[in-house]
Short mmCIF file of N, CA, C and O in Angstrom, two decimals:
data_model
loop_
_atom_site.label_atom_id
_atom_site.label_comp_id
_atom_site.label_asym_id
_atom_site.label_seq_id
_atom_site.Cartn_x
_atom_site.Cartn_y
_atom_site.Cartn_z
N MET A 273 24.40 -46.59 -210.62
CA MET A 273 23.20 -47.33 -210.23
C MET A 273 23.55 -48.24 -209.05
O MET A 273 24.54 -48.95 -209.08
N SER A 274 22.76 -48.21 -208.01
CA SER A 274 23.06 -49.01 -206.83
C SER A 274 22.59 -50.45 -207.01
O SER A 274 21.63 -50.73 -207.72
N GLN A 275 23.30 -51.34 -206.33
CA GLN A 275 22.97 -52.77 -206.37
C GLN A 275 21.87 -53.06 -205.37
O GLN A 275 21.86 -52.51 -204.27
N PRO A 276 20.92 -53.93 -205.72
CA PRO A 276 19.89 -54.29 -204.74
C PRO A 276 20.50 -55.09 -203.59
O PRO A 276 21.45 -55.83 -203.78
N GLN A 277 19.96 -54.92 -202.40
CA GLN A 277 20.43 -55.65 -201.23
C GLN A 277 20.02 -57.11 -201.32
O GLN A 277 18.91 -57.43 -201.73
N ALA A 278 20.93 -58.01 -200.94
CA ALA A 278 20.60 -59.44 -200.88
C ALA A 278 19.65 -59.66 -199.70
O ALA A 278 19.81 -59.06 -198.64
N GLN A 279 18.65 -60.48 -199.88
CA GLN A 279 17.71 -60.77 -198.82
C GLN A 279 18.32 -61.78 -197.84
O GLN A 279 18.86 -62.79 -198.25
N GLN A 280 18.27 -61.48 -196.58
CA GLN A 280 18.77 -62.35 -195.53
C GLN A 280 17.62 -62.65 -194.58
O GLN A 280 17.06 -61.74 -193.98
N ARG A 281 17.28 -63.91 -194.45
CA ARG A 281 16.22 -64.28 -193.51
C ARG A 281 16.83 -64.44 -192.12
O ARG A 281 17.89 -65.02 -191.96
N TYR A 282 16.14 -63.91 -191.15
CA TYR A 282 16.55 -64.06 -189.76
C TYR A 282 15.33 -63.89 -188.87
O TYR A 282 14.29 -63.40 -189.31
N PHE A 283 15.48 -64.31 -187.63
CA PHE A 283 14.39 -64.14 -186.66
C PHE A 283 15.00 -63.80 -185.31
O PHE A 283 16.15 -64.12 -185.03
N TRP A 284 14.22 -63.12 -184.51
CA TRP A 284 14.61 -62.77 -183.16
C TRP A 284 13.92 -63.72 -182.19
O TRP A 284 12.78 -64.13 -182.43
N LEU A 285 14.62 -64.07 -181.10
CA LEU A 285 14.02 -64.96 -180.11
C LEU A 285 14.64 -64.69 -178.74
O LEU A 285 15.87 -64.63 -178.63
N PRO A 286 13.83 -64.52 -177.71
CA PRO A 286 14.38 -64.43 -176.36
C PRO A 286 14.93 -65.80 -175.95
O PRO A 286 14.22 -66.81 -176.04
N VAL A 287 16.19 -65.82 -175.55
CA VAL A 287 16.84 -67.07 -175.16
C VAL A 287 17.58 -66.88 -173.83
O VAL A 287 17.95 -65.75 -173.47
N PRO A 288 17.81 -67.97 -173.08
CA PRO A 288 18.56 -67.85 -171.82
C PRO A 288 19.95 -67.27 -172.07
O PRO A 288 20.67 -67.72 -172.95
N ASP A 289 20.29 -66.23 -171.31
CA ASP A 289 21.58 -65.55 -171.46
C ASP A 289 21.95 -64.95 -170.11
O ASP A 289 21.21 -64.12 -169.57
N GLU A 290 23.09 -65.37 -169.57
CA GLU A 290 23.53 -64.91 -168.25
C GLU A 290 23.83 -63.42 -168.20
O GLU A 290 23.90 -62.84 -167.11
N SER A 291 24.00 -62.78 -169.35
CA SER A 291 24.36 -61.36 -169.36
C SER A 291 23.19 -60.45 -168.97
O SER A 291 23.38 -59.26 -168.78
N SER A 292 22.01 -61.01 -168.82
CA SER A 292 20.82 -60.23 -168.50
C SER A 292 20.36 -60.48 -167.07
O SER A 292 20.35 -61.62 -166.60
N ALA A 293 19.95 -59.41 -166.40
CA ALA A 293 19.40 -59.55 -165.05
C ALA A 293 18.09 -60.35 -165.10
O ALA A 293 17.76 -61.06 -164.16
N TYR A 294 17.35 -60.24 -166.22
CA TYR A 294 16.10 -60.98 -166.38
C TYR A 294 16.37 -62.46 -166.69
O TYR A 294 15.52 -63.31 -166.46
N GLY A 295 17.55 -62.76 -167.22
CA GLY A 295 17.90 -64.15 -167.54
C GLY A 295 17.69 -64.50 -169.00
O GLY A 295 18.07 -65.58 -169.43
N LEU A 296 17.07 -63.59 -169.77
CA LEU A 296 16.84 -63.82 -171.20
C LEU A 296 17.24 -62.57 -171.97
O LEU A 296 17.10 -61.45 -171.47
N VAL A 297 17.72 -62.78 -173.20
CA VAL A 297 18.04 -61.70 -174.12
C VAL A 297 17.49 -62.09 -175.48
O VAL A 297 17.56 -63.26 -175.87
N ARG A 298 16.95 -61.11 -176.23
CA ARG A 298 16.49 -61.37 -177.60
C ARG A 298 17.69 -61.33 -178.53
O ARG A 298 18.32 -60.29 -178.71
N HIS A 299 18.02 -62.49 -179.11
CA HIS A 299 19.11 -62.59 -180.07
C HIS A 299 18.55 -62.87 -181.46
O HIS A 299 17.43 -63.40 -181.59
N ALA A 300 19.33 -62.54 -182.49
CA ALA A 300 18.93 -62.80 -183.88
C ALA A 300 19.62 -64.07 -184.37
O ALA A 300 20.81 -64.29 -184.10
N PHE A 301 18.87 -64.88 -185.10
CA PHE A 301 19.36 -66.15 -185.64
C PHE A 301 19.08 -66.20 -187.14
O PHE A 301 18.04 -65.69 -187.59
N ALA A 302 19.97 -66.81 -187.88
CA ALA A 302 19.80 -66.92 -189.33
C ALA A 302 18.70 -67.93 -189.66
O ALA A 302 18.45 -68.88 -188.92
N GLY A 303 18.03 -67.71 -190.78
CA GLY A 303 16.99 -68.63 -191.25
C GLY A 303 15.63 -68.30 -190.69
O GLY A 303 15.31 -67.14 -190.43
N THR A 304 14.84 -69.33 -190.48
CA THR A 304 13.52 -69.17 -189.89
C THR A 304 13.42 -70.05 -188.65
O THR A 304 14.16 -71.03 -188.52
N ARG A 305 12.51 -69.72 -187.78
CA ARG A 305 12.35 -70.50 -186.53
C ARG A 305 12.01 -71.95 -186.84
O ARG A 305 12.41 -72.86 -186.12
N LEU A 306 11.30 -72.18 -187.93
CA LEU A 306 10.91 -73.54 -188.28
C LEU A 306 12.10 -74.41 -188.70
O LEU A 306 12.03 -75.63 -188.64
N ASP A 307 13.20 -73.76 -189.12
CA ASP A 307 14.38 -74.49 -189.59
C ASP A 307 15.34 -74.88 -188.48
O ASP A 307 16.35 -75.53 -188.73
N THR A 308 15.07 -74.47 -187.24
CA THR A 308 16.02 -74.67 -186.15
C THR A 308 15.67 -75.88 -185.30
O THR A 308 14.55 -76.38 -185.33
N GLY A 309 16.63 -76.28 -184.51
CA GLY A 309 16.43 -77.38 -183.57
C GLY A 309 16.32 -76.83 -182.16
O GLY A 309 15.72 -75.79 -181.92
N THR A 310 17.00 -77.50 -181.22
CA THR A 310 16.92 -77.10 -179.82
C THR A 310 17.98 -76.05 -179.44
O THR A 310 17.91 -75.46 -178.38
N ALA A 311 18.97 -75.85 -180.32
CA ALA A 311 20.00 -74.84 -180.09
C ALA A 311 20.46 -74.31 -181.45
O ALA A 311 20.36 -75.00 -182.46
N ASP A 312 20.96 -73.07 -181.45
CA ASP A 312 21.42 -72.47 -182.69
C ASP A 312 22.42 -71.36 -182.37
O ASP A 312 22.45 -70.84 -181.26
N GLU A 313 23.22 -70.99 -183.37
CA GLU A 313 24.20 -69.93 -183.20
C GLU A 313 23.58 -68.59 -183.59
O GLU A 313 23.03 -68.45 -184.68
N ALA A 314 23.67 -67.63 -182.69
CA ALA A 314 23.16 -66.28 -182.95
C ALA A 314 24.14 -65.54 -183.86
O ALA A 314 25.28 -65.97 -184.06
N PHE A 315 23.71 -64.42 -184.40
CA PHE A 315 24.56 -63.62 -185.27
C PHE A 315 25.83 -63.17 -184.57
O PHE A 315 26.85 -63.00 -185.20
N ARG A 316 25.80 -62.99 -183.27
CA ARG A 316 26.99 -62.55 -182.54
C ARG A 316 27.99 -63.68 -182.34
O ARG A 316 29.07 -63.47 -181.83
N GLY A 317 27.62 -64.92 -182.69
CA GLY A 317 28.56 -66.03 -182.65
C GLY A 317 28.39 -67.00 -181.51
O GLY A 317 28.99 -68.06 -181.52
N ASN A 318 27.58 -66.69 -180.51
CA ASN A 318 27.36 -67.61 -179.40
C ASN A 318 26.22 -68.56 -179.71
O ASN A 318 25.27 -68.19 -180.40
N THR A 319 26.30 -69.77 -179.17
CA THR A 319 25.24 -70.75 -179.33
C THR A 319 24.33 -70.69 -178.12
O THR A 319 24.80 -70.66 -176.98
N PHE A 320 23.02 -70.68 -178.38
CA PHE A 320 22.03 -70.58 -177.32
C PHE A 320 20.98 -71.67 -177.47
O PHE A 320 20.66 -72.09 -178.58
N ALA A 321 20.43 -72.10 -176.32
CA ALA A 321 19.31 -73.03 -176.32
C ALA A 321 18.07 -72.28 -176.77
O ALA A 321 17.85 -71.14 -176.37
N LEU A 322 17.27 -72.92 -177.62
CA LEU A 322 16.04 -72.30 -178.13
C LEU A 322 14.84 -72.97 -177.49
O LEU A 322 14.76 -74.18 -177.43
N ALA A 323 13.92 -72.16 -177.03
CA ALA A 323 12.68 -72.67 -176.43
C ALA A 323 11.55 -71.75 -176.87
O ALA A 323 11.77 -70.76 -177.56
N ASN A 324 10.35 -72.08 -176.48
CA ASN A 324 9.20 -71.24 -176.79
C ASN A 324 9.01 -70.22 -175.67
O ASN A 324 8.57 -70.58 -174.58
N PRO A 325 9.34 -68.95 -175.92
CA PRO A 325 9.22 -67.94 -174.87
C PRO A 325 7.77 -67.55 -174.63
O PRO A 325 6.93 -67.66 -175.52
N SER A 326 7.52 -67.07 -173.43
CA SER A 326 6.19 -66.56 -173.10
C SER A 326 6.06 -65.12 -173.60
O SER A 326 7.05 -64.49 -174.00
N GLU A 327 4.86 -64.60 -173.55
CA GLU A 327 4.65 -63.21 -173.93
C GLU A 327 5.43 -62.27 -173.01
O GLU A 327 5.99 -61.27 -173.45
N MET A 328 5.50 -62.61 -171.73
CA MET A 328 6.27 -61.80 -170.78
C MET A 328 7.76 -61.83 -171.11
O MET A 328 8.45 -60.83 -170.92
N ASP A 329 8.26 -62.96 -171.61
CA ASP A 329 9.66 -63.03 -172.01
C ASP A 329 9.95 -62.06 -173.15
O ASP A 329 10.97 -61.38 -173.14
N TRP A 330 9.05 -61.97 -174.11
CA TRP A 330 9.21 -61.02 -175.22
C TRP A 330 9.22 -59.58 -174.71
O TRP A 330 9.96 -58.73 -175.21
N ILE A 331 8.40 -59.31 -173.72
CA ILE A 331 8.30 -57.95 -173.19
C ILE A 331 9.54 -57.57 -172.38
O ILE A 331 10.08 -56.48 -172.53
N HIS A 332 10.01 -58.48 -171.54
CA HIS A 332 11.09 -58.16 -170.60
C HIS A 332 12.50 -58.39 -171.12
O HIS A 332 13.43 -57.76 -170.62
N ALA A 333 12.69 -59.27 -172.09
CA ALA A 333 14.04 -59.56 -172.59
C ALA A 333 14.53 -58.39 -173.44
O ALA A 333 13.83 -57.91 -174.33
N LYS A 334 15.72 -57.91 -173.14
CA LYS A 334 16.32 -56.82 -173.91
C LYS A 334 16.86 -57.36 -175.23
O LYS A 334 17.19 -58.53 -175.35
N THR A 335 16.96 -56.50 -176.23
CA THR A 335 17.52 -56.87 -177.54
C THR A 335 19.03 -56.86 -177.47
O THR A 335 19.63 -55.93 -176.93
N CYS A 336 19.66 -57.88 -178.02
CA CYS A 336 21.11 -57.95 -178.10
C CYS A 336 21.61 -56.88 -179.08
O CYS A 336 21.29 -56.93 -180.26
N GLN A 337 22.38 -55.94 -178.57
CA GLN A 337 22.87 -54.86 -179.41
C GLN A 337 23.94 -55.33 -180.39
O GLN A 337 24.08 -54.77 -181.48
N ASP A 338 24.70 -56.38 -180.05
CA ASP A 338 25.67 -56.94 -180.99
C ASP A 338 24.97 -57.52 -182.21
O ASP A 338 25.37 -57.27 -183.35
N CYS A 339 23.91 -58.30 -181.99
CA CYS A 339 23.14 -58.87 -183.10
C CYS A 339 22.52 -57.74 -183.94
O CYS A 339 22.57 -57.77 -185.17
N ASN A 340 21.96 -56.75 -183.26
CA ASN A 340 21.31 -55.64 -183.94
C ASN A 340 22.31 -54.88 -184.82
O ASN A 340 22.02 -54.57 -185.97
N THR A 341 23.49 -54.61 -184.30
CA THR A 341 24.53 -53.89 -185.05
C THR A 341 24.98 -54.71 -186.26
O THR A 341 25.13 -54.17 -187.35
N LEU A 342 25.20 -56.01 -186.06
CA LEU A 342 25.64 -56.86 -187.18
C LEU A 342 24.60 -56.90 -188.30
O LEU A 342 24.95 -56.83 -189.48
N LEU A 343 23.33 -56.99 -187.94
CA LEU A 343 22.27 -57.00 -188.96
C LEU A 343 22.20 -55.67 -189.69
O LEU A 343 22.02 -55.64 -190.91
N LYS A 344 22.36 -54.57 -188.98
CA LYS A 344 22.36 -53.26 -189.62
C LYS A 344 23.52 -53.14 -190.60
O LYS A 344 23.36 -52.61 -191.70
N GLU A 345 24.69 -53.62 -190.21
CA GLU A 345 25.86 -53.58 -191.10
C GLU A 345 25.63 -54.42 -192.35
O GLU A 345 26.03 -54.04 -193.44
N MET A 346 24.99 -55.57 -192.18
CA MET A 346 24.69 -56.44 -193.34
C MET A 346 23.77 -55.73 -194.32
O MET A 346 23.85 -55.96 -195.52
N LYS A 347 22.89 -54.87 -193.81
CA LYS A 347 21.96 -54.16 -194.66
C LYS A 347 22.55 -52.84 -195.18
O LYS A 347 21.90 -52.11 -195.90
N GLY A 348 23.79 -52.54 -194.75
CA GLY A 348 24.44 -51.32 -195.20
C GLY A 348 24.03 -50.07 -194.45
O GLY A 348 24.26 -48.97 -194.92
N TRP A 349 23.45 -50.24 -193.26
CA TRP A 349 23.03 -49.08 -192.47
C TRP A 349 24.21 -48.60 -191.66
O TRP A 349 25.02 -49.38 -191.18
N PRO A 350 24.30 -47.29 -191.45
CA PRO A 350 25.36 -46.78 -190.58
C PRO A 350 25.08 -47.12 -189.12
O PRO A 350 23.95 -47.39 -188.76
N ARG A 351 26.11 -47.10 -188.32
CA ARG A 351 25.96 -47.41 -186.88
C ARG A 351 25.17 -46.40 -186.18
O ARG A 351 24.97 -45.44 -186.00
#
């Protein structure tokens, strides 16, 4: 019999990141957006400033593949 997966709350947010030509990358953060302050540590381990992104930021910011991979591993998904 398989064990149920533990629930992990997280949220995605476009944040300033020099690694992107657009200047923003969508990173995953633990908890909920309401629980955060002006900066937080993403799942990949870097700390980023948090702000309210525009709709265009959501559209143009690429998803951080490191955060995505870590979350998939936490859920037991293969790479």
